mmCIF file of C-alpha atoms and ligand atoms in Angstrom:
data_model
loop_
_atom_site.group_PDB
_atom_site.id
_atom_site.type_symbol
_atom_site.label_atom_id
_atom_site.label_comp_id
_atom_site.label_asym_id
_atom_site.label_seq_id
_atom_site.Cartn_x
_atom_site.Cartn_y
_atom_site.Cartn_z
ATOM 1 C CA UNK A 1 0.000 0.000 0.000
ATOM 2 C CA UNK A 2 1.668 3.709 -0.936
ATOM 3 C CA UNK A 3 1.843 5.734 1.376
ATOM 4 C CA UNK A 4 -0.981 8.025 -0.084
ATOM 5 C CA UNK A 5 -3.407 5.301 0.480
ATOM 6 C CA UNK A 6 -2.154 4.682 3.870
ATOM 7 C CA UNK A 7 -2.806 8.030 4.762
ATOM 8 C CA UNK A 8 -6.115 8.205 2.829
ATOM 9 C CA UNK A 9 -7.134 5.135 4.959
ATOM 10 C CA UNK A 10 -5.924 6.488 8.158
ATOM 11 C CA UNK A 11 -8.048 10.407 7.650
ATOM 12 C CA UNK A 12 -11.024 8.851 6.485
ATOM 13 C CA UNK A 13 -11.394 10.673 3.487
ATOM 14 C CA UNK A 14 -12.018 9.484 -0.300
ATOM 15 C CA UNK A 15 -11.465 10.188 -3.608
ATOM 16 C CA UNK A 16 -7.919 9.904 -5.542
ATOM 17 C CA UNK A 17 -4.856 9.858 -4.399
ATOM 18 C CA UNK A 18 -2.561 13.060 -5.131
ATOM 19 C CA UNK A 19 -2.401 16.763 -4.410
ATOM 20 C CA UNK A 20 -5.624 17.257 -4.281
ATOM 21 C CA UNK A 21 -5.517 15.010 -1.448
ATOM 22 C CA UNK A 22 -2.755 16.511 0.881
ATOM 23 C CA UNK A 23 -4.788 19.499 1.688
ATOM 24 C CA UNK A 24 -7.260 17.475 3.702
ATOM 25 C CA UNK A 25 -4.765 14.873 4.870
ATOM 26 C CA UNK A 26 -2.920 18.626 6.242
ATOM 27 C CA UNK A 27 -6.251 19.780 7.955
ATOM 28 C CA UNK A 28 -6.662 16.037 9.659
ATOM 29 C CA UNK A 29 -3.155 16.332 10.821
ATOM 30 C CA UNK A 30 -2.309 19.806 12.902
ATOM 31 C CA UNK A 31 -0.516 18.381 15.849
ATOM 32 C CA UNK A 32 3.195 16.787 16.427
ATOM 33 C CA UNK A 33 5.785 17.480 13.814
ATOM 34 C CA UNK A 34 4.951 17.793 10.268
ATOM 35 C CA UNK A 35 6.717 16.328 7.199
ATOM 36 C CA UNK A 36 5.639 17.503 4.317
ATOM 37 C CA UNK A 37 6.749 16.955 0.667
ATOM 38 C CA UNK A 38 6.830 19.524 -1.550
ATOM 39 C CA UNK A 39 9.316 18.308 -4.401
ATOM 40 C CA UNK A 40 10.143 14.907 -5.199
ATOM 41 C CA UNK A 41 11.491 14.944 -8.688
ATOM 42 C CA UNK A 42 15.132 14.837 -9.147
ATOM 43 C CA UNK A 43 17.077 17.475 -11.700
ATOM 44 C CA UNK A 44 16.203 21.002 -12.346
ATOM 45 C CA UNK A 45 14.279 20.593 -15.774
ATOM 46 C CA UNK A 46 10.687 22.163 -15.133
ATOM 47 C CA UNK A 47 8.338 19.129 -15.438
ATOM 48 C CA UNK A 48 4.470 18.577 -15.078
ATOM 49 C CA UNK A 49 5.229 15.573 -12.972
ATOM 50 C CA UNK A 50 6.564 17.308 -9.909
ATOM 51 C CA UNK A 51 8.523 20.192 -8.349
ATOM 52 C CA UNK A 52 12.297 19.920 -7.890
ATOM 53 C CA UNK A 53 13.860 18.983 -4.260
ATOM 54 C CA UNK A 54 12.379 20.777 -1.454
ATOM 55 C CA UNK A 55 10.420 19.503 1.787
ATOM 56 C CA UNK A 56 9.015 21.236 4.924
ATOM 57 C CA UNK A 57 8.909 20.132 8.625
ATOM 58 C CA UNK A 58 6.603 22.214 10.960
ATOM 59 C CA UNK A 59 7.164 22.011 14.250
ATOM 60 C CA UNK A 60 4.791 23.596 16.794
ATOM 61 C CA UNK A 61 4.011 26.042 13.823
ATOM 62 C CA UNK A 62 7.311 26.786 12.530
ATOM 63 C CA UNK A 63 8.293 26.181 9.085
ATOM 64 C CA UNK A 64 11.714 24.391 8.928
ATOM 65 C CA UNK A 65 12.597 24.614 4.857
ATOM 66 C CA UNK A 66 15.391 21.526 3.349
ATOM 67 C CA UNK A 67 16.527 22.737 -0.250
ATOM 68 C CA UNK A 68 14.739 25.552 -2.356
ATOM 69 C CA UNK A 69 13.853 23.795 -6.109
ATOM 70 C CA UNK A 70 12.117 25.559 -8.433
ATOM 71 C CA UNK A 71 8.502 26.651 -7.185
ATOM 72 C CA UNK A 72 9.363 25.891 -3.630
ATOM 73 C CA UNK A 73 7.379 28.982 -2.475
ATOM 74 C CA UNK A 74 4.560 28.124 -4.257
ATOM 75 C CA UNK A 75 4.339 24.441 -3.027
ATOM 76 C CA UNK A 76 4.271 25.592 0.808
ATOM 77 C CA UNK A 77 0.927 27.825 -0.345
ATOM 78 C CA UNK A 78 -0.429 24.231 -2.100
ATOM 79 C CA UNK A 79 0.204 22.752 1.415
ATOM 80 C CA UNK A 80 -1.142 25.243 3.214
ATOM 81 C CA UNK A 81 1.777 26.392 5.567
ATOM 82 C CA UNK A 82 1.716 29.908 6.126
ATOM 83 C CA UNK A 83 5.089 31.325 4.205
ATOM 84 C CA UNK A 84 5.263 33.955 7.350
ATOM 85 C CA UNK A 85 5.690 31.203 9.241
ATOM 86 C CA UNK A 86 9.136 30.248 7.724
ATOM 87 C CA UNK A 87 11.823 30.282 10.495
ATOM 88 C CA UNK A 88 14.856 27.907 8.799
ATOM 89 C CA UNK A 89 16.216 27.198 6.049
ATOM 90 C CA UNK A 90 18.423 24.725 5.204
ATOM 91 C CA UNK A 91 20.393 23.997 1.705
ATOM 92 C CA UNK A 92 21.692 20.381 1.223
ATOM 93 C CA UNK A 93 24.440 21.236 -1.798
ATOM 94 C CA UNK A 94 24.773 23.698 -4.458
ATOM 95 C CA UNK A 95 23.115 22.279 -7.497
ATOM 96 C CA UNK A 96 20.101 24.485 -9.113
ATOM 97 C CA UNK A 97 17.765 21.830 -8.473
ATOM 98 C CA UNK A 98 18.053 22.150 -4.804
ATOM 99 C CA UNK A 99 18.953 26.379 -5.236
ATOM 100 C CA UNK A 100 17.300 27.752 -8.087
ATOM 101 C CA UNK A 101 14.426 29.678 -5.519
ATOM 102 C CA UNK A 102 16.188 29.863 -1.990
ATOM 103 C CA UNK A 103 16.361 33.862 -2.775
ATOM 104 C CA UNK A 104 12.791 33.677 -3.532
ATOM 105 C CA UNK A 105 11.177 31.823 -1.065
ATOM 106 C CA UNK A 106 12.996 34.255 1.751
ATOM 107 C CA UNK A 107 11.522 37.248 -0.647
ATOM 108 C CA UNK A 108 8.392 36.024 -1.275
ATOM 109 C CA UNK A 109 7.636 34.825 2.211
ATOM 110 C CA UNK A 110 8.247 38.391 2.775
ATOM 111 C CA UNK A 111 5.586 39.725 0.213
ATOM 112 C CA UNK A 112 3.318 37.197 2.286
ATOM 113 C CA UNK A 113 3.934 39.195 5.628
ATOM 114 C CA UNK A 114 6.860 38.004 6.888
ATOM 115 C CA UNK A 115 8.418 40.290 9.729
ATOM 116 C CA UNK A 116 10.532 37.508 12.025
ATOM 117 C CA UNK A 117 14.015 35.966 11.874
ATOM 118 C CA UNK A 118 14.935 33.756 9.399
ATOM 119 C CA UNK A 119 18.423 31.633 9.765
ATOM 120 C CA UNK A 120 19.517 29.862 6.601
ATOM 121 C CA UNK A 121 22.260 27.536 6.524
ATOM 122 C CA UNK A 122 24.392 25.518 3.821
ATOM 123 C CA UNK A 123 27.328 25.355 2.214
ATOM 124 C CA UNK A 124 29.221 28.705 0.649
ATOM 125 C CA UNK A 125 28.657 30.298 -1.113
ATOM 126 C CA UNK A 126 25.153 30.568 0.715
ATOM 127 C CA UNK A 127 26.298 34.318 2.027
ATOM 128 C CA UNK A 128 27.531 35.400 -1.075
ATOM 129 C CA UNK A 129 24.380 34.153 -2.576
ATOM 130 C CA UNK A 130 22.394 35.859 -0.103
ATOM 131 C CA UNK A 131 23.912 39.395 -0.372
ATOM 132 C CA UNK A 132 23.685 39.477 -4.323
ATOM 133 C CA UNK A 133 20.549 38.427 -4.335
ATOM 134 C CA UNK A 134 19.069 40.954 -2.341
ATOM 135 C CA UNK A 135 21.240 43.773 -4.220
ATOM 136 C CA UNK A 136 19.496 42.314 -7.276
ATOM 137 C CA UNK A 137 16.075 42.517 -6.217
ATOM 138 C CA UNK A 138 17.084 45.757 -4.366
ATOM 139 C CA UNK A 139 14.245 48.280 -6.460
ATOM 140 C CA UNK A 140 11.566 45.943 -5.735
ATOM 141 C CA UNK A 141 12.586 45.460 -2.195
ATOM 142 C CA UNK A 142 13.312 49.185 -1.638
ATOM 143 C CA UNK A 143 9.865 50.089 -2.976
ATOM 144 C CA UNK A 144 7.866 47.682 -0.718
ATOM 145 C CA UNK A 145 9.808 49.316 1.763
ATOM 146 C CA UNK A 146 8.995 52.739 1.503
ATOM 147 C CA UNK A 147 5.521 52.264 0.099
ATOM 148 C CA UNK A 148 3.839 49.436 1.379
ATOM 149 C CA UNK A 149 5.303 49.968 5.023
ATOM 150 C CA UNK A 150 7.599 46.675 5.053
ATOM 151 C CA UNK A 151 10.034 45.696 7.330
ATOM 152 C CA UNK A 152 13.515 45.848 5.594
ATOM 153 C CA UNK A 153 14.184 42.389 4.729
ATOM 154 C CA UNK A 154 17.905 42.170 4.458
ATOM 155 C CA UNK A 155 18.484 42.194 8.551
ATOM 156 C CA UNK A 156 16.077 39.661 8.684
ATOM 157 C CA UNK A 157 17.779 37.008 6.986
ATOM 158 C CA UNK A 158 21.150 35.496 9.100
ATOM 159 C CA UNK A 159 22.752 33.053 7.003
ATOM 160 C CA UNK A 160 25.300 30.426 8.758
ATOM 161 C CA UNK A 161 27.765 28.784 6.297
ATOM 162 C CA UNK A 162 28.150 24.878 6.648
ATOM 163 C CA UNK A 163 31.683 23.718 5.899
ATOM 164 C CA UNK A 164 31.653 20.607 8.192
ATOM 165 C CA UNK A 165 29.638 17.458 9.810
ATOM 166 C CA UNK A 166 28.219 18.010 12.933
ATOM 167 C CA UNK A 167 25.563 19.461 15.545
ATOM 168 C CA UNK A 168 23.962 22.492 13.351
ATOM 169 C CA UNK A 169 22.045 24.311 16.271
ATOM 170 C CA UNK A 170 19.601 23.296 18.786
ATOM 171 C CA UNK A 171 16.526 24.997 20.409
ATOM 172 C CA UNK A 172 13.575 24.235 22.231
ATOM 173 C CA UNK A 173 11.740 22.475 19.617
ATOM 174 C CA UNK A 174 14.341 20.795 17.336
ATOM 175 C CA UNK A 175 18.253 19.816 17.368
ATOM 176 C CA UNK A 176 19.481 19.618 13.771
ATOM 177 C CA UNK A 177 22.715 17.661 13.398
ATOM 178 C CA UNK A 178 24.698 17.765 9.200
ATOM 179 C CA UNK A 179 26.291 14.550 7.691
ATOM 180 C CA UNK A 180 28.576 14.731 4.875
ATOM 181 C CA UNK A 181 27.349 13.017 2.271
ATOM 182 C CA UNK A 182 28.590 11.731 -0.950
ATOM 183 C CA UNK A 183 28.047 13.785 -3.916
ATOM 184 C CA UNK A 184 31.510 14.341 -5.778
ATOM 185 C CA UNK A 185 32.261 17.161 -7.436
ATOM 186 C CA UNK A 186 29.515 19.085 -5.451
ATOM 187 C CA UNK A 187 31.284 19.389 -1.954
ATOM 188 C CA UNK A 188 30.427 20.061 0.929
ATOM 189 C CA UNK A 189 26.972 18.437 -0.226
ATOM 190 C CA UNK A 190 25.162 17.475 3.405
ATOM 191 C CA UNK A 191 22.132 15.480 5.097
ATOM 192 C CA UNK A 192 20.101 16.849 8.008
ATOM 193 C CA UNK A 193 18.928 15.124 10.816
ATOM 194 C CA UNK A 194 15.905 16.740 13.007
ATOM 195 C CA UNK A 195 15.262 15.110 16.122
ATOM 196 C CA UNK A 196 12.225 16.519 17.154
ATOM 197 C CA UNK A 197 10.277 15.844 21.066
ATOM 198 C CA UNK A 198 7.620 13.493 19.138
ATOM 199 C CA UNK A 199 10.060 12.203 16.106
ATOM 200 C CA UNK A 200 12.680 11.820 13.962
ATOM 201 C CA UNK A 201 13.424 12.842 10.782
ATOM 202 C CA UNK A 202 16.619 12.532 8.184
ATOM 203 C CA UNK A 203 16.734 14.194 4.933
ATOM 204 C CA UNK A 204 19.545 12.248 2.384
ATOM 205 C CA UNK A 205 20.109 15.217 -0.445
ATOM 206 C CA UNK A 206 21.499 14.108 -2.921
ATOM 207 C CA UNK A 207 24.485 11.050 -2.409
ATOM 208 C CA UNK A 208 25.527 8.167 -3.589
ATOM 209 C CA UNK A 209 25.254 5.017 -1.062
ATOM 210 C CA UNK A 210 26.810 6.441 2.200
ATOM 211 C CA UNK A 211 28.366 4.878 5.486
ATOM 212 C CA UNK A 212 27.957 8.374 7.011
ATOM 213 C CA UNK A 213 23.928 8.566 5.732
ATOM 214 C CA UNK A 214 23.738 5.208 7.620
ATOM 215 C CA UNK A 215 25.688 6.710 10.698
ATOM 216 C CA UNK A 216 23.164 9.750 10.617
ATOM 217 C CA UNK A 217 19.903 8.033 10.156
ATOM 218 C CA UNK A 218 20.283 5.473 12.996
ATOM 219 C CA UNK A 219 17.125 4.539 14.557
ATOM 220 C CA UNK A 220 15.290 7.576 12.822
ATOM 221 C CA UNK A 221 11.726 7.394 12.057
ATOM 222 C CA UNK A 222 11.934 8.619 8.705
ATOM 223 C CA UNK A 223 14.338 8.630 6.543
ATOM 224 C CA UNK A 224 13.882 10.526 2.896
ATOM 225 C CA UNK A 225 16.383 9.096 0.210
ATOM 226 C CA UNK A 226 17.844 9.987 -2.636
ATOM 227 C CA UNK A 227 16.434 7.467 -5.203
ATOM 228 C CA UNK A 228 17.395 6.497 -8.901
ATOM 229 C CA UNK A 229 15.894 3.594 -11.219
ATOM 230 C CA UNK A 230 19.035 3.033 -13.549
ATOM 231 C CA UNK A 231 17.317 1.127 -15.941
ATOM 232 C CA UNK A 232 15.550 4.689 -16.800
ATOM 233 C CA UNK A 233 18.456 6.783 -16.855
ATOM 234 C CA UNK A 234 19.099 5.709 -20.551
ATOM 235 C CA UNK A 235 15.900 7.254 -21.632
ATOM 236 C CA UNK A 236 16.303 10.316 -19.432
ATOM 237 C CA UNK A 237 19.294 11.164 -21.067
ATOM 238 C CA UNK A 238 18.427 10.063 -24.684
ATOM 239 C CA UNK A 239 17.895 13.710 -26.059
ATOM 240 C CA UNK A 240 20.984 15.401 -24.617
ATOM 241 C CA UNK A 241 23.702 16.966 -26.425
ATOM 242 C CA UNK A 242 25.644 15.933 -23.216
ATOM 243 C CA UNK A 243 24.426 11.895 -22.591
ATOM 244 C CA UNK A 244 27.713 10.269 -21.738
ATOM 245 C CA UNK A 245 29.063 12.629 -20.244
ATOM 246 C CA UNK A 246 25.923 13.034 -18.180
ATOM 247 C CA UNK A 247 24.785 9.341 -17.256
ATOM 248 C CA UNK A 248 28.355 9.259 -15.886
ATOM 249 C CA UNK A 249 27.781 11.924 -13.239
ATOM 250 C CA UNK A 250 24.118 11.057 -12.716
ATOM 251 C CA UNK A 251 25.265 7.078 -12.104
ATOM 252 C CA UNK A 252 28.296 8.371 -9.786
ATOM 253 C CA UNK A 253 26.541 10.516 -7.228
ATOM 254 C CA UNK A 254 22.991 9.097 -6.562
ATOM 255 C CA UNK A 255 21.712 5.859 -4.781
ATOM 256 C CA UNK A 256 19.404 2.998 -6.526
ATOM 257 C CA UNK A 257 16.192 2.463 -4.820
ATOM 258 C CA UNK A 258 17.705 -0.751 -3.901
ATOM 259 C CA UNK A 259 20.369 0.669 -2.269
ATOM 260 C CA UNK A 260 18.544 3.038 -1.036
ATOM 261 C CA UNK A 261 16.737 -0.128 0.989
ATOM 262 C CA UNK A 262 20.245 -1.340 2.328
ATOM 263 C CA UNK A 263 20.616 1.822 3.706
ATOM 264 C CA UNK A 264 17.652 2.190 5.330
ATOM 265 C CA UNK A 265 17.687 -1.501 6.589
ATOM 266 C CA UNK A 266 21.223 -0.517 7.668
ATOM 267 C CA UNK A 267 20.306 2.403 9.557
ATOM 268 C CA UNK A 268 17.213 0.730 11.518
ATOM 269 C CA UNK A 269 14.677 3.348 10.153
ATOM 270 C CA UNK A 270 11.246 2.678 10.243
ATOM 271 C CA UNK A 271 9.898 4.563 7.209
ATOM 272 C CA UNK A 272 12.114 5.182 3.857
ATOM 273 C CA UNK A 273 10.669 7.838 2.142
ATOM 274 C CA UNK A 274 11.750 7.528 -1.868
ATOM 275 C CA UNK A 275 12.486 11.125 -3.166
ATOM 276 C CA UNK A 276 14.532 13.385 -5.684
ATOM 277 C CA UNK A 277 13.502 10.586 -8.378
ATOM 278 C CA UNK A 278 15.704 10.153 -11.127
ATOM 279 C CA UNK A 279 13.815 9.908 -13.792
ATOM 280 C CA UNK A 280 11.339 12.124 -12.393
ATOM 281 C CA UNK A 281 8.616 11.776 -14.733
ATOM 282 C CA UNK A 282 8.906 8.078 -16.739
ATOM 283 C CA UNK A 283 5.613 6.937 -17.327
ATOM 284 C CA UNK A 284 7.505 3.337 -18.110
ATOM 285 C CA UNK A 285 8.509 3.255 -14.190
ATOM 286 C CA UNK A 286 5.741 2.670 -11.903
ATOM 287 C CA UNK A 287 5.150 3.381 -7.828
ATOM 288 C CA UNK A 288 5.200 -0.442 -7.538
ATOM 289 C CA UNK A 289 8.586 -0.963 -9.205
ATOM 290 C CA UNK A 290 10.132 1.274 -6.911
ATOM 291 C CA UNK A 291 8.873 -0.433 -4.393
ATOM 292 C CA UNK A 292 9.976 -3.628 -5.201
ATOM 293 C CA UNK A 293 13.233 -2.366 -5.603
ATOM 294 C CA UNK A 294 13.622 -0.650 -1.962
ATOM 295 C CA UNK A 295 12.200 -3.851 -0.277
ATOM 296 C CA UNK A 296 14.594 -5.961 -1.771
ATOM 297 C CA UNK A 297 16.845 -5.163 1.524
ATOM 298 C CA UNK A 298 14.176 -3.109 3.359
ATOM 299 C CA UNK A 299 11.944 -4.842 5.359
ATOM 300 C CA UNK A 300 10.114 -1.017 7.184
ATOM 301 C CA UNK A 301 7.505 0.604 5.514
ATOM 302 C CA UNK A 302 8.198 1.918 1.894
ATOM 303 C CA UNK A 303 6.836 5.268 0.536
ATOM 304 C CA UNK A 304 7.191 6.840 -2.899
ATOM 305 C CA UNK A 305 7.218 10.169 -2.529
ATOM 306 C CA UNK A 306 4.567 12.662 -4.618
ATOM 307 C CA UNK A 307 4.287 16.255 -4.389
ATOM 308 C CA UNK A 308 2.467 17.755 -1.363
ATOM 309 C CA UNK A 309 1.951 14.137 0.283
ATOM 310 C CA UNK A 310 2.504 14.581 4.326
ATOM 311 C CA UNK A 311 4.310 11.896 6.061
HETATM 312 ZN ZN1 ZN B 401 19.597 17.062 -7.035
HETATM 313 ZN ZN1 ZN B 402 22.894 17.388 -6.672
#
């Protein structure tokens, strides 16, 4: 059973499975920590299928952002969270897939109303990235300043850069610990760990099978893994100027859904969450393939992950 029927089950509501769904599944499920997907395709390419990486934990009403794909802003409003609500954000590695809105979401979440801190964290040049960004944007920003009675935005934002493994920062709701991961020649590239009071909760990004993954999921209640069906990266790559040089990289620095079981089944998680799919959108590779391949070694409970489904 996906995890979109599960959940369908569990709230007592009908009809098909899919975003329209997750709005009710969010209304049925206020309380505790929140994970919510909000892009599960892997690569940057705008798609129909689904948004590019990004996910959102709320805990006790605060928005705690992993990696900024395309549309990221947009997905939170699809899943309801209030974008004044965002407190965190946190950037896995510095491909576009995982970047390409991270300046947006902290500027549009301002449009929405926001007037609190936001820390941001991830590896440099996330400051750099920051600064330019808002000198970009600087007439619109100055404008909504002086006309619309906005809070400057630039002292809101405080952006930590992550260079190493290790305890990220702690307070009374979450501690949030970094993992290097494996994705050569993108490096630092990191996973996050948020242990919450209620549970636990590991994102991959993006890596190829990792020991230190592994070391940072032990015991978690949910881990969400980088996942890759190779037998469709042939066809994902079949109209590129680029294919051998990219089926190389794409091979070298992600994890099989299979192995993407061993490490779960390593790790002792109880949920593996299948996400940043690679292909994204291939019609020819269906939810129940990728679930055969993650229980090959897995023996928890297997999700595929869709676009605004809450886990
Ligand atoms: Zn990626
Ligand atoms: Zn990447």
């Amino acid at each position: 059973m996906t995890g979109i029927r599960r959940r369908d089950f569990l709230a007592g509501v009908g009809g098909a499975a899919g975003a329209a769904l997750a709005p009710r599944l969010l209304a049925a499920q206020r309380a505790g920590t929140r994970l919510i997907l909000l892009g599960t395709g892997g690569g940057p390419r705008p798609r129909k299928a689904n948004s590019a990486s990004a996910q959102v934990i709320v805990i006790d009403g605060a928005a705690y952002v992993i990696d900024c794909g395309d549309g990221v802003a947009r997905q939170l409003a699809f899943a309801g969270v209030p974008l004044p609500t965002l407190r965190h954000v946190f950037v896995t590695h510095q491909h576009s897939d995982h970047t390409a809105d991270y300046g947006n979401l902290v500027w549009l979440a301002w449009t929405a109303g926001l007037r609190s801190r936001v820390d941001t964290w991830g590896p440099p040049p996330l400051e750099k990235m920051t600064r330019l960004f808002f000198e970009m944007n600087a007439a619109d920003i100055d404008v909504r300043i002086a006309d619309e009675g906005r809070v400057p935005l630039a002292p809101l934002v405080h952006v930590h850069e992550l260079t190493a493994a290790g305890l990220v920062f702690q307070d009374e709701h979450v501690k949030v610990t970094a993992a290097l991961v494996r994705h050569p020649p993108v490096v630092p590239a990191f996973g996050y760990r948020f242990d919450a009071g209620d549970r636990s909760i590991v994102i991959s990004g993006d890596t190829a099978p990792s020991d230190e993954v592994i070391a940072l999921a032990r015991g978690a209640d949910v881990l969400v893994h980088d996942a890759m069906f190779p037998a469709g990266v042939d066809r994902l790559i079949a109209n590129v100027p680029n294919a051998a040089t990219l089926k190389r990289s794409i091979l070298s620095h992600h994890t099989s859904a299979e192995d993407a079981g061993r490490v779960a089944q390593a790790a002792g998680v109880k949920t593996l969450v299948l996400s940043h799919l690679v292909p994204p959108d291939d019609p020819a590779i269906t939810d129940d393939m990728w679930l055969a391949s993650a229980r090959t070694h897995f023996h928890g409970t297997v999700i595929v992950g869709k676009d605004l489904l809450e886990i």
